[in-house]
Amino acid sequence: MAADSEVSVSLCSPSLALAAGAAAVSPLTASPGLSLQPESEVFEITDFTTASEWERFISKIEEVLNDWKLIGISSGKPLEKGIFTTGAWEEKSDEILFADFRFSITHHYLVQEPSDKDGKEEVVEDALPLHMQDLLCMNNDFPPRAHCLVRWYGLREFVVIAPAASNDAVLSESKCNLLLSSVSIALGNTGCQVPVFVQIHHKWRRMYVGECQGPGVRTDFEMVHLRKVPNQYTHLSGLLDVFKTKIGCPLTPLPPVSMAIRLTYVLQDWQQYFWPQQPPDIDALVGGEVGGLEFGKLPFGACEDPISELHLATTWPHLTEGIIVDNDVYSDLDPVQAPQWSVRVRKADNPQCLLGDFLTEFFKLCRRKESTDEILGRSAFEEEGKEVADITQALSKLTEPAPVPIHKLSVTNMVHSAKKKIRKHRGVDESPLNNDVLNTILLFLFPDAADKLADGFESRASTSAGNNPPPESEDYNLFNQFKSAPSDSLTYKLALCLCMINFYHGGVKGVAHLWQEFVLEMRYRWENNYIIPGLANGPPDLRCCLLHQKLQMLNCCIERKKARDEGKRGSMSDRSPGGTSRDTGKGADHSGDNPDKEVGKSWESWSDSEEEFFECLSDAEDLKGNGQENGKRGAKEGNKEPVNVKPEGRLHPHGKLMLLHPGEPLYIPITQEPAPMTEDLLEEQSEVLAKLGTSAEGAHLRARMQSACLLSDMESFKAANPGCCLEDFVRWYSPRDYIEEEVVDEKGNRVIKGELSARMKIPSNMWVEAWETAKPVPARRQKRLFDDTREAEKVLHYLAVQKPADLARHLLPCIIHAAVLKVKEEETLEDISSVKKIIKQIISHSSKVLRFPSPEDKKLEEIIAQIMSVEAIIARARSLKAKFGVEKCENEEEKEDLQRFVNCLLEQPEVSVVGAGRGPAGSIIHKLFINSQRLTESSDEVSAMPPPDEELRRLGSPEERRLNPGAVSDFPPPTGREVILRTTVPRPAPYSKPLPQRMYSVLTKEDFRLAGAFSADTTFF
């Protein structure tokens, strides 16, 4: 008895046990007959009160339930209809250990607003736990999207304990019982009323057992999962027998059983008769179209039906036992008579869509490694390489007077040189692109080549690539965000052509061939002074992609060269000065009337030979000719220029300003335009300037390099205004640096006196140094700031060395830009709200990714995947519209209802059919199933099959067809049968508290599952 009491104490209080153990040992250590042990030695005491692994596991479950505040009575509002689908579900997870086996414990719960009333005031002593009440709730049977336990038991909150590793499983019955016992003890110790489930067997089987406890009540959650279905469970009467046997109610007669039944039918044989879009004929080439697709327009749509199946769920939500008959020989469950219909569509896995295929194939080009030479064989530029082996010879040759331009430019002339060289190394039949396709593309890219006079090139009217948005619209300005090119530009059209060639005509070989022809055309236009169409006037637009900037730079070079060559042919007397002035001061209103006209008659009208002659003058001759014998003296006298020099290079008088010392009118000079720059040249220039360092010498050299344009303008100003001084130049060039104030002179008169600003008076000021260095040389005789010959050769070389992969990288922003415009255009026809949101996300995402020089492939793939998803959604919308005959519907009200129904199918997991089988949508679905059944019965009679309406009239009413055993059924056998049985009975004794009982059954082709929740009164049991 002492031993027993000692054990009970030890179990209750380990600290007392330890104290007792210490007391038992102390007499031994204090005995006078025994020597004392050294203090360093300690006796090992076996503590039999240490918790086992099982107890630790239970304690850990209790600890997690406490942390999540799942202890005590649960409260909540009654469940609203559809809340399981529309509400927000959240979950919390943790890990617990049983010995060395890891389990994950997860709390799933529906987020609900707290009830207005204080739950403590409404606590009823005998109230059932909230989750037992949920078992009987009929508002949320068969939710379309929810956790499987929610669908099977109708619970709003539960906890699941499952093996943490995906390949672990609890298989043995003893381990299952041990886990269930652990849950039962933890629930009893904590008073938690939330159901707790344990996942057993392999995870793919979704097998759970669980328990829910309340004051004096307990619900056991049990499950059966079979592959082969016993015959007696395939109908309602057999399931009722199983349910009644399981609850074992001692009462007679039994309380009525409430039933909810859902039969699901699948429609598959429909896409071939209702899919409207046919794949394009890629062999056709008529009138500038390839495969029925115009050049410059991306294709759109799915080549196969993006909707693979339609699932019709017919539901009887509230039935009582005895109202209907459903056994192995007869059934009252006719889907046409079901009070509720709901539909969901199954989307095809990755349907083949044209736009998505185009983008994917073009993106694959970015990963190719081959150069154009490796793809096409020996280079078409190989022979030219012999002629231009020495770059100096090439430059001198290119700067010789150009021959008289050809009066007519045709496609044949354009591609003649390229074809001539290609044929030497490759037969005509071996060319990736045939002549018809190539000529059509080149005519599309260069419409000015179609038998137009050479004089007509000056107009340079941009040719639109299809129905482009107006320039002021948001869609047109997308190129700013994507760093692509305007949708009416040559670069944009080239990208679309290369994309189409890559997909339809030869892949990477066709791309390389077209690019080679394009580069040859660029050189042809440079050598013959033909402006490139489809490019905006002015310097390169840094908002566009680098390739577009290079083409704009080449156009600038052609313009300069063309103006210079035209000036050579004109007589000296006809040369009237022009040019855009650099008048940033008070004379700006006189200089900008017609800048485009002035560009052609600037300093560039002088030939290179004249330029070289004047650049070779010695300093002594130049000084002597201009009367500048003492530069220092001139600086001391106000930096004035001698007046005995004939003025040159005048544009027009300023109109308001006069020279300070001679008192003559100030003339605005003809100046050189600053050299246009592409972004790679700007980056290169900034790197060079940065490498000069921060030393005084480096800073001085950097300033001199940056002041080349300033020096040129000073020389032009001196030539146009003999006798001028630095103050005159500053008054015109930078008015803010010339400060004027009113003062009183010696005679007492108020006069305006001016002086240079403080920054202009700093010692060693770059402006002063440049002014002293500058000589009176008009712009036409200065060294060119922009060497168009050199820059054009650099651009042409840059284009020639581009690999197809580099080209694809350059043009991918244009392709994405075009794809977004295409998607927006197609979306406006369908008006789908979810698609609008996705398009905005695509634009936002793309604008962030594409502005970087080398975006990551992963991010580009994400953008392409988003565009493909939008295309698939729009294709699904069109497929459903065609199937439900939205466009053919003549009744406007019905048409709107069908349109709304189709939109809901795209955005919601399941959509209720208004009017069930008798509504507009229900009638169409019924006809679809009838057609499918007729085709299944006799595929040979498809052509002779009468229309659905006539067939329905011929077969009579649904009731007549159902009673006719020989008639073909309107619907196939149900793919899934779901039944929910509910009742409230006392268990286990007749005098026990009546408690909710529920059983869910689902029968499909693959398996059969029973999920039961059976409650019992535990007060006396």
Coordinates of N, CA and C in Angstrom, one line a residue, residues 48-62 96-103 178-179 181-183 185:
F48 N 11.3 7.5 -12.3 CA 10.2 6.8 -13.0 C 9.1 7.7 -13.4
T49 N 9.1 9.0 -13.0 CA 8.0 9.9 -13.3 C 8.2 10.7 -14.7
T50 N 9.3 10.4 -15.4 CA 9.6 11.1 -16.7 C 8.5 10.7 -17.7
A51 N 8.0 11.8 -18.4 CA 7.0 11.6 -19.4 C 7.4 10.8 -20.5
S52 N 6.5 9.9 -21.1 CA 6.9 9.1 -22.2 C 6.7 9.9 -23.5
E53 N 7.1 9.4 -24.7 CA 6.9 10.1 -25.9 C 5.5 10.3 -26.3
W54 N 4.6 9.4 -25.9 CA 3.2 9.5 -26.2 C 2.6 10.7 -25.4
E55 N 3.0 10.8 -24.1 CA 2.6 11.9 -23.2 C 3.1 13.3 -23.7
R56 N 4.3 13.3 -24.2 CA 4.8 14.5 -24.8 C 4.1 14.9 -26.0
F57 N 3.7 14.0 -26.8 CA 2.9 14.2 -28.1 C 1.6 14.8 -27.7
I58 N 0.9 14.3 -26.7 CA -0.4 14.8 -26.3 C -0.2 16.2 -25.8
S59 N 0.8 16.4 -24.9 CA 1.1 17.7 -24.4 C 1.3 18.7 -25.5
K60 N 2.0 18.3 -26.5 CA 2.3 19.3 -27.6 C 1.0 19.7 -28.3
I61 N 0.1 18.7 -28.5 CA -1.2 19.0 -29.2 C -1.9 20.0 -28.3
E62 N -2.0 19.8 -27.0 CA -2.7 20.7 -26.1 C -2.0 22.1 -26.2
I96 N 4.7 19.2 -34.9 CA 4.9 18.5 -33.7 C 5.5 17.2 -33.9
L97 N 6.2 16.6 -32.9 CA 6.9 15.4 -33.0 C 6.3 14.3 -32.2
F98 N 6.3 13.1 -32.7 CA 6.0 11.9 -31.9 C 7.2 11.0 -32.1
A99 N 8.1 11.1 -31.0 CA 9.4 10.5 -31.1 C 10.2 11.3 -32.2
D100 N 10.6 10.5 -33.2 CA 11.3 11.2 -34.3 C 10.5 11.4 -35.5
F101 N 9.2 11.1 -35.4 CA 8.2 11.2 -36.6 C 7.6 12.6 -36.6
R102 N 7.7 13.3 -37.7 CA 7.2 14.7 -37.7 C 5.8 14.7 -38.2
F103 N 4.9 15.5 -37.6 CA 3.5 15.7 -38.0 C 3.4 17.2 -38.2
L178 N -3.7 4.8 -32.0 CA -2.9 5.6 -31.0 C -3.0 7.1 -31.3
L179 N -3.0 7.5 -32.5 CA -3.2 8.9 -32.9 C -4.6 9.4 -32.5
S181 N -6.5 8.2 -30.2 CA -6.6 8.3 -28.7 C -5.9 9.5 -28.2
S182 N -4.7 9.9 -28.8 CA -4.0 11.1 -28.4 C -4.9 12.3 -28.6
V183 N -5.6 12.4 -29.8 CA -6.5 13.5 -30.0 C -7.7 13.5 -29.0
I185 N -7.7 12.4 -25.9 CA -7.2 12.8 -24.6 C -7.0 14.4 -24.6

